[in-house]
mmCIF file of C-alpha atoms in Angstrom:
data_model
loop_
_atom_site.group_PDB
_atom_site.id
_atom_site.type_symbol
_atom_site.label_atom_id
_atom_site.label_comp_id
_atom_site.label_asym_id
_atom_site.label_seq_id
_atom_site.Cartn_x
_atom_site.Cartn_y
_atom_site.Cartn_z
ATOM 1 C CA MET A 1059 116.325 10.125 145.067
ATOM 2 C CA ASP A 1060 115.633 6.391 144.419
ATOM 3 C CA ARG A 1061 112.823 4.362 146.003
ATOM 4 C CA ALA A 1062 115.122 2.732 148.606
ATOM 5 C CA SER A 1063 116.439 6.083 149.817
ATOM 6 C CA SER A 1064 112.904 7.501 150.088
ATOM 7 C CA SER A 1065 111.719 4.548 152.191
ATOM 8 C CA ALA A 1066 114.718 4.858 154.460
ATOM 9 C CA GLY A 1067 114.000 8.560 154.972
ATOM 10 C CA ARG A 1068 110.387 7.891 155.960
ATOM 11 C CA LEU A 1069 111.504 5.229 158.461
ATOM 12 C CA THR A 1070 114.003 7.639 159.991
ATOM 13 C CA LEU A 1071 111.328 10.354 160.455
ATOM 14 C CA ARG A 1072 108.929 7.833 162.011
ATOM 15 C CA ALA A 1073 111.602 6.690 164.434
ATOM 16 C CA LEU A 1074 112.358 10.284 165.442
ATOM 17 C CA SER A 1075 108.645 10.959 166.040
ATOM 18 C CA CYS A 1076 108.340 7.921 168.283
ATOM 19 C CA ALA A 1077 111.456 8.895 170.150
ATOM 20 C CA MET A 1078 110.071 12.352 170.837
ATOM 21 C CA ALA A 1079 106.686 10.960 171.934
ATOM 22 C CA VAL A 1080 108.117 8.536 174.510
ATOM 23 C CA PRO A 1081 109.602 11.146 176.873
ATOM 24 C CA LEU A 1082 106.489 13.273 176.530
ATOM 25 C CA LEU A 1083 104.302 10.367 177.607
ATOM 26 C CA ALA A 1084 106.704 9.399 180.324
ATOM 27 C CA GLY A 1085 106.745 12.887 181.775
ATOM 28 C CA CYS A 1086 102.975 13.228 182.080
ATOM 29 C CA ALA A 1087 101.774 13.067 185.684
ATOM 30 C CA GLY A 1088 98.079 13.431 184.818
ATOM 31 C CA PRO A 1089 95.635 13.364 181.914
ATOM 32 C CA LEU A 1090 96.729 14.543 178.537
ATOM 33 C CA GLU A 1091 94.914 17.205 176.574
ATOM 34 C CA ALA A 1092 91.482 16.442 175.124
ATOM 35 C CA LEU A 1093 91.572 14.137 172.123
ATOM 36 C CA PRO A 1094 88.794 12.615 169.998
ATOM 37 C CA ALA A 1095 87.461 9.383 171.464
ATOM 38 C CA SER A 1096 87.378 6.300 169.300
ATOM 39 C CA SER A 1097 83.579 6.011 169.342
ATOM 40 C CA GLY A 1098 81.300 8.797 168.157
ATOM 41 C CA GLY A 1099 82.399 12.409 167.792
ATOM 42 C CA ALA A 1100 82.475 13.449 171.461
ATOM 43 C CA ILE A 1101 85.570 14.792 173.092
ATOM 44 C CA GLY A 1102 87.142 12.488 175.666
ATOM 45 C CA THR A 1103 90.222 12.663 177.877
ATOM 46 C CA VAL A 1104 92.964 10.066 177.495
ATOM 47 C CA SER A 1105 94.735 9.132 180.717
ATOM 48 C CA ARG A 1106 98.357 8.057 180.841
ATOM 49 C CA PRO A 1107 98.431 4.248 180.566
ATOM 50 C CA THR A 1108 100.338 2.140 183.050
ATOM 51 C CA GLU A 1109 102.485 -0.728 181.924
ATOM 52 C CA GLY A 1110 100.425 -3.662 180.765
ATOM 53 C CA ALA A 1111 97.108 -1.795 181.026
ATOM 54 C CA ALA A 1112 94.813 -1.122 178.132
ATOM 55 C CA LEU A 1113 94.192 2.443 176.945
ATOM 56 C CA ARG A 1114 91.252 3.892 178.918
ATOM 57 C CA VAL A 1115 88.974 6.710 177.709
ATOM 58 C CA LEU A 1116 87.446 8.890 180.410
ATOM 59 C CA PRO A 1117 83.970 10.482 180.106
ATOM 60 C CA PRO A 1118 83.642 13.617 177.988
ATOM 61 C CA ALA A 1119 85.044 16.802 179.446
ATOM 62 C CA ALA A 1120 82.697 19.351 181.008
ATOM 63 C CA VAL A 1121 83.441 22.007 178.384
ATOM 64 C CA PRO A 1122 81.465 21.188 175.232
ATOM 65 C CA TYR A 1123 83.145 20.886 171.895
ATOM 66 C CA GLY A 1124 83.129 24.102 169.916
ATOM 67 C CA THR A 1125 82.953 26.447 172.902
ATOM 68 C CA ALA A 1126 83.993 29.949 171.862
ATOM 69 C CA PRO A 1127 87.469 30.807 173.156
ATOM 70 C CA ILE A 1128 86.356 34.307 174.184
ATOM 71 C CA ALA A 1129 83.177 35.865 175.573
ATOM 72 C CA ILE A 1130 81.447 38.307 173.232
ATOM 73 C CA ILE A 1131 80.032 41.245 175.196
ATOM 74 C CA PRO A 1132 77.238 43.211 173.467
ATOM 75 C CA ARG A 1133 77.740 46.922 173.204
ATOM 76 C CA THR A 1134 75.076 49.621 173.176
ATOM 77 C CA THR A 1135 75.455 52.432 170.686
ATOM 78 C CA PRO A 1136 75.483 55.766 172.533
ATOM 79 C CA ALA A 1137 72.446 57.951 171.891
ATOM 80 C CA ARG A 1138 74.625 60.644 170.316
ATOM 81 C CA ARG A 1139 75.627 58.179 167.571
ATOM 82 C CA LEU A 1140 72.102 57.053 166.672
ATOM 83 C CA THR A 1141 70.750 58.229 163.327
ATOM 84 C CA PRO A 1142 68.091 60.932 163.840
ATOM 85 C CA ALA A 1143 64.559 59.700 163.172
ATOM 86 C CA ASP A 1144 64.005 62.230 160.382
ATOM 87 C CA ARG A 1145 66.879 60.651 158.431
ATOM 88 C CA LEU A 1146 65.753 57.043 158.728
ATOM 89 C CA PRO A 1147 63.698 55.326 156.012
ATOM 90 C CA LEU A 1148 59.936 55.279 156.449
ATOM 91 C CA GLY A 1149 58.683 52.106 158.092
ATOM 92 C CA SER A 1150 61.903 51.494 160.017
ATOM 93 C CA PHE A 1151 62.169 51.669 163.801
ATOM 94 C CA THR A 1152 64.263 53.842 166.050
ATOM 95 C CA VAL A 1153 64.869 53.836 169.801
ATOM 96 C CA ASN A 1154 63.614 56.771 171.821
ATOM 97 C CA ALA A 1155 66.616 57.800 173.920
ATOM 98 C CA ALA A 1156 64.420 58.921 176.836
ATOM 99 C CA THR A 1157 62.148 55.873 177.082
ATOM 100 C CA GLN A 1158 64.217 53.158 175.334
ATOM 101 C CA ARG A 1159 61.079 52.132 173.427
ATOM 102 C CA ASN A 1160 61.042 51.254 169.737
ATOM 103 C CA GLU A 1161 59.130 53.774 167.643
ATOM 104 C CA PRO A 1162 58.081 53.519 163.985
ATOM 105 C CA VAL A 1163 59.414 56.171 161.627
ATOM 106 C CA LEU A 1164 56.469 57.720 159.769
ATOM 107 C CA GLY A 1165 57.998 60.920 158.456
ATOM 108 C CA ASP A 1166 57.103 64.538 159.166
ATOM 109 C CA LEU A 1167 54.684 64.852 162.111
ATOM 110 C CA SER A 1168 54.519 68.642 162.156
ATOM 111 C CA ARG A 1169 50.842 68.553 161.153
ATOM 112 C CA ALA A 1170 49.983 65.247 162.799
ATOM 113 C CA ALA A 1171 47.937 64.464 165.874
ATOM 114 C CA VAL A 1172 48.767 61.317 167.819
ATOM 115 C CA LEU A 1173 45.481 59.984 169.176
ATOM 116 C CA ILE A 1174 45.231 57.546 172.092
ATOM 117 C CA GLY A 1175 41.745 56.299 172.792
ATOM 118 C CA ASP A 1176 39.089 53.602 172.928
ATOM 119 C CA SER A 1177 36.244 52.587 170.605
ATOM 120 C CA GLN A 1178 35.001 56.199 170.457
ATOM 121 C CA SER A 1179 38.242 57.030 168.612
ATOM 122 C CA GLU A 1180 39.287 53.800 166.919
ATOM 123 C CA PRO A 1181 36.968 53.701 163.837
ATOM 124 C CA THR A 1182 38.307 55.617 160.851
ATOM 125 C CA ASP A 1183 35.057 57.612 160.785
ATOM 126 C CA SER A 1184 34.991 58.298 164.520
ATOM 127 C CA TRP A 1185 33.926 61.745 165.685
ATOM 128 C CA VAL A 1186 37.334 62.197 167.370
ATOM 129 C CA ARG A 1187 39.348 61.379 164.249
ATOM 130 C CA ARG A 1188 37.107 63.338 161.927
ATOM 131 C CA GLY A 1189 37.096 66.268 164.340
ATOM 132 C CA LEU A 1190 40.886 66.336 164.305
ATOM 133 C CA GLU A 1191 40.844 66.212 160.518
ATOM 134 C CA HIS A 1192 38.407 69.130 160.457
ATOM 135 C CA ALA A 1193 40.905 70.969 162.662
ATOM 136 C CA GLY A 1194 43.653 70.427 160.077
ATOM 137 C CA TYR A 1195 45.483 67.376 161.393
ATOM 138 C CA SER A 1196 46.440 64.043 159.946
ATOM 139 C CA VAL A 1197 45.786 61.394 162.594
ATOM 140 C CA TYR A 1198 47.855 58.508 163.950
ATOM 141 C CA PHE A 1199 45.799 56.253 166.211
ATOM 142 C CA ALA A 1200 47.393 54.279 169.052
ATOM 143 C CA GLY A 1201 44.869 52.535 171.240
ATOM 144 C CA SER A 1202 42.121 49.943 171.295
ATOM 145 C CA GLY A 1203 38.438 49.547 171.937
ATOM 146 C CA GLY A 1204 37.661 48.183 175.374
ATOM 147 C CA THR A 1205 40.607 49.874 177.089
ATOM 148 C CA GLY A 1206 40.950 52.915 179.304
ATOM 149 C CA TYR A 1207 43.004 54.557 182.015
ATOM 150 C CA SER A 1208 42.542 51.648 184.409
ATOM 151 C CA VAL A 1209 41.163 48.760 182.324
ATOM 152 C CA GLY A 1210 42.239 46.646 179.379
ATOM 153 C CA ILE A 1211 41.242 43.633 177.322
ATOM 154 C CA PRO A 1212 43.025 40.261 176.998
ATOM 155 C CA LYS A 1213 45.346 41.441 174.233
ATOM 156 C CA VAL A 1214 45.761 45.105 175.179
ATOM 157 C CA HIS A 1215 46.479 46.553 178.617
ATOM 158 C CA ASP A 1216 45.265 49.828 180.076
ATOM 159 C CA TYR A 1217 46.639 52.945 178.393
ATOM 160 C CA ALA A 1218 49.863 53.392 180.373
ATOM 161 C CA ASN A 1219 50.813 49.715 180.428
ATOM 162 C CA ALA A 1220 49.877 49.244 176.773
ATOM 163 C CA LEU A 1221 52.429 51.945 175.966
ATOM 164 C CA ARG A 1222 55.083 50.542 178.283
ATOM 165 C CA LEU A 1223 54.654 46.948 177.098
ATOM 166 C CA GLY A 1224 54.402 47.722 173.400
ATOM 167 C CA ASP A 1225 50.789 46.657 172.796
ATOM 168 C CA TRP A 1226 50.764 49.686 170.534
ATOM 169 C CA ARG A 1227 53.574 52.075 169.673
ATOM 170 C CA LEU A 1228 53.854 55.808 169.385
ATOM 171 C CA PRO A 1229 55.558 57.215 166.265
ATOM 172 C CA ALA A 1230 59.030 58.700 166.330
ATOM 173 C CA GLY A 1231 59.419 62.436 165.994
ATOM 174 C CA ARG A 1232 57.596 65.521 167.196
ATOM 175 C CA PRO A 1233 53.826 65.424 166.645
ATOM 176 C CA ARG A 1234 52.019 68.732 166.596
ATOM 177 C CA LEU A 1235 49.415 67.504 169.083
ATOM 178 C CA VAL A 1236 48.831 64.500 171.359
ATOM 179 C CA VAL A 1237 45.204 63.695 172.172
ATOM 180 C CA VAL A 1238 44.065 61.278 174.891
ATOM 181 C CA GLN A 1239 40.381 60.313 174.848
ATOM 182 C CA GLY A 1240 38.687 57.842 177.147
ATOM 183 C CA GLY A 1241 36.960 56.979 180.342
ATOM 184 C CA GLY A 1242 33.950 55.122 179.002
ATOM 185 C CA ASN A 1243 35.313 51.657 179.724
ATOM 186 C CA ASP A 1244 36.565 52.767 183.123
ATOM 187 C CA ALA A 1245 33.004 53.887 183.844
ATOM 188 C CA SER A 1246 31.289 50.753 182.554
ATOM 189 C CA ARG A 1247 33.525 48.534 184.692
ATOM 190 C CA ASN A 1248 33.056 50.668 187.786
ATOM 191 C CA SER A 1249 36.717 51.506 188.272
ATOM 192 C CA ALA A 1250 37.457 53.532 191.381
ATOM 193 C CA ASP A 1251 38.167 57.233 190.963
ATOM 194 C CA SER A 1252 41.681 56.739 192.336
ATOM 195 C CA ALA A 1253 42.488 54.028 189.786
ATOM 196 C CA ILE A 1254 41.287 56.196 186.900
ATOM 197 C CA ALA A 1255 43.134 59.289 188.096
ATOM 198 C CA ASN A 1256 46.349 57.397 188.805
ATOM 199 C CA GLY A 1257 46.200 55.769 185.367
ATOM 200 C CA ALA A 1258 45.840 59.183 183.757
ATOM 201 C CA ILE A 1259 48.707 60.654 185.788
ATOM 202 C CA THR A 1260 50.979 57.742 184.850
ATOM 203 C CA LEU A 1261 50.085 57.947 181.168
ATOM 204 C CA PHE A 1262 50.675 61.686 180.912
ATOM 205 C CA ALA A 1263 54.042 61.334 182.630
ATOM 206 C CA GLU A 1264 55.014 58.748 180.008
ATOM 207 C CA LEU A 1265 53.769 60.985 177.197
ATOM 208 C CA ARG A 1266 55.817 63.899 178.473
ATOM 209 C CA ARG A 1267 58.907 61.693 178.555
ATOM 210 C CA THR A 1268 58.154 60.491 175.034
ATOM 211 C CA TYR A 1269 57.381 63.892 173.521
ATOM 212 C CA PRO A 1270 59.017 66.614 175.639
ATOM 213 C CA GLY A 1271 57.339 69.954 175.096
ATOM 214 C CA ALA A 1272 54.477 68.538 173.013
ATOM 215 C CA ARG A 1273 50.988 69.999 173.289
ATOM 216 C CA ILE A 1274 48.746 67.415 174.958
ATOM 217 C CA VAL A 1275 44.984 67.576 175.357
ATOM 218 C CA MET A 1276 42.622 65.310 177.292
ATOM 219 C CA VAL A 1277 39.169 64.504 175.915
ATOM 220 C CA GLY A 1278 36.553 63.317 178.383
ATOM 221 C CA THR A 1279 33.840 60.664 178.314
ATOM 222 C CA LEU A 1280 31.037 61.009 175.804
ATOM 223 C CA ALA A 1281 27.739 60.794 177.713
ATOM 224 C CA LYS A 1282 24.322 62.218 178.396
ATOM 225 C CA SER A 1283 24.009 64.954 180.977
ATOM 226 C CA ALA A 1284 23.663 64.075 184.647
ATOM 227 C CA ALA A 1285 19.986 65.131 184.616
ATOM 228 C CA ASP A 1286 19.383 63.010 181.513
ATOM 229 C CA GLY A 1287 20.778 59.755 182.879
ATOM 230 C CA GLY A 1288 24.511 60.211 182.219
ATOM 231 C CA GLY A 1289 25.310 58.256 185.380
ATOM 232 C CA ARG A 1290 28.843 57.002 185.916
ATOM 233 C CA ARG A 1291 30.002 58.126 182.470
ATOM 234 C CA THR A 1292 29.215 61.730 183.324
ATOM 235 C CA GLU A 1293 30.918 61.321 186.708
ATOM 236 C CA VAL A 1294 34.090 60.010 185.065
ATOM 237 C CA ASP A 1295 34.069 62.948 182.651
ATOM 238 C CA ALA A 1296 34.013 65.323 185.625
ATOM 239 C CA LEU A 1297 36.776 63.344 187.346
ATOM 240 C CA LEU A 1298 38.971 63.579 184.248
ATOM 241 C CA GLN A 1299 38.373 67.331 184.091
ATOM 242 C CA ARG A 1300 39.731 67.688 187.627
ATOM 243 C CA THR A 1301 42.662 65.412 186.799
ATOM 244 C CA ALA A 1302 43.518 67.423 183.670
ATOM 245 C CA ALA A 1303 43.513 70.619 185.719
ATOM 246 C CA ALA A 1304 45.961 69.022 188.179
ATOM 247 C CA LEU A 1305 48.149 67.944 185.249
ATOM 248 C CA ASP A 1306 47.931 71.406 183.677
ATOM 249 C CA VAL A 1307 46.670 70.144 180.312
ATOM 250 C CA PRO A 1308 43.700 71.444 178.277
ATOM 251 C CA PHE A 1309 40.482 69.467 178.668
ATOM 252 C CA VAL A 1310 37.582 68.946 176.285
ATOM 253 C CA GLY A 1311 34.622 67.782 178.340
ATOM 254 C CA CYS A 1312 31.903 65.833 176.534
ATOM 255 C CA GLY A 1313 30.044 64.373 179.484
ATOM 256 C CA ASP A 1314 26.792 65.993 178.373
ATOM 257 C CA TRP A 1315 27.198 66.204 174.599
ATOM 258 C CA ILE A 1316 24.661 63.483 173.782
ATOM 259 C CA SER A 1317 21.985 65.542 175.502
ATOM 260 C CA ARG A 1318 23.276 68.992 174.552
ATOM 261 C CA TYR A 1319 23.408 68.241 170.831
ATOM 262 C CA GLY A 1320 20.331 66.032 170.646
ATOM 263 C CA LEU A 1321 22.198 62.859 169.671
ATOM 264 C CA ALA A 1322 20.284 60.310 171.753
ATOM 265 C CA GLY A 1323 18.494 59.144 168.619
ATOM 266 C CA GLU A 1324 21.865 58.484 166.950
ATOM 267 C CA LEU A 1325 23.095 56.025 169.590
ATOM 268 C CA VAL A 1326 23.258 52.489 168.212
ATOM 269 C CA ASP A 1327 23.853 50.742 171.539
ATOM 270 C CA GLY A 1328 23.391 53.419 174.162
ATOM 271 C CA VAL A 1329 27.089 54.350 173.994
ATOM 272 C CA HIS A 1330 28.344 54.547 170.391
ATOM 273 C CA LEU A 1331 27.075 56.828 167.642
ATOM 274 C CA SER A 1332 25.805 55.885 164.224
ATOM 275 C CA PRO A 1333 27.759 57.138 161.205
ATOM 276 C CA GLN A 1334 25.352 60.079 160.976
ATOM 277 C CA GLY A 1335 25.858 60.870 164.659
ATOM 278 C CA LYS A 1336 29.637 60.771 164.278
ATOM 279 C CA ALA A 1337 29.443 63.125 161.314
ATOM 280 C CA ARG A 1338 27.318 65.561 163.329
ATOM 281 C CA LEU A 1339 29.651 65.523 166.342
ATOM 282 C CA ALA A 1340 32.976 65.817 164.453
ATOM 283 C CA PRO A 1341 32.700 69.574 163.754
ATOM 284 C CA VAL A 1342 31.620 70.141 167.367
ATOM 285 C CA PHE A 1343 34.874 68.582 168.513
ATOM 286 C CA ALA A 1344 36.849 70.589 165.942
ATOM 287 C CA ASP A 1345 35.289 73.795 167.261
ATOM 288 C CA ALA A 1346 36.190 72.794 170.831
ATOM 289 C CA LEU A 1347 39.824 72.386 169.781
ATOM 290 C CA ALA A 1348 39.794 75.743 168.025
ATOM 291 C CA ALA A 1349 38.335 77.413 171.126
ATOM 292 C CA ARG A 1350 41.397 76.225 173.043
ATOM 293 C CA GLY A 1351 43.844 77.369 170.396
ATOM 294 C CA LEU A 1352 44.608 73.809 169.292
ATOM 295 C CA ALA A 1353 43.330 73.820 165.712
ATOM 296 C CA LEU A 1354 45.602 74.135 162.696
ATOM 297 C CA SER A 1355 42.965 75.422 160.298
#
């Protein structure tokens, strides 16, 4: 095809396009579809011009440019299709089907004790941790100093709400034993008996949902005896003993241990034990667990 023929062909196609466009424009009774406006990159709407009027661009349409044509609805994987915790890599997280809380995968918990507590339990050399180790357990701590059944600190809530809100997390799987120690901070802040008892009841209900069938033990409030000035700490220990009985869980009372085992000289601040005092009390706690059939070795 020569140059003249090619030019003629292009003119013919252009004429046909214009001819097709005219009836389309003429038949429009309202705005045409959205087209790019001449200024900027926004989408505008071009209205059908009247004879002798200049082309007018209306404001941008309400639907923003790039809106997805379909709605994407999230789907939840059924519990039966979730990978069992014992098959997930260590350090990953899994969702507890009963509580819908994220739980870290730490491996085999068949010889582990999950410990919830305050500053009596938190240090790695605490008498509670070391006592559990003497009893044959490895220990996972979930708690914080300054907290209790009814009280918290700015960054960590009381026991039950700390669990619910994820201030600390319980591990996935089936621990051999769950230990809850506390009451000292509830005592020092003069919490009402009802608040302490209700906090304990709520926490143990959550623990039973988290670990169905697990063995759970409550440890009371370390204190001097009532005759030796135990005061509110000893009272809270007695209250927790009654609460544990109502919950049908074993209880290790320690509301007179400071006096009974001559540890007053090992108190560094009237409440917490020195390293030597912790070391002396750890086997006492291990023996108390063994007496209740809760020791592994």
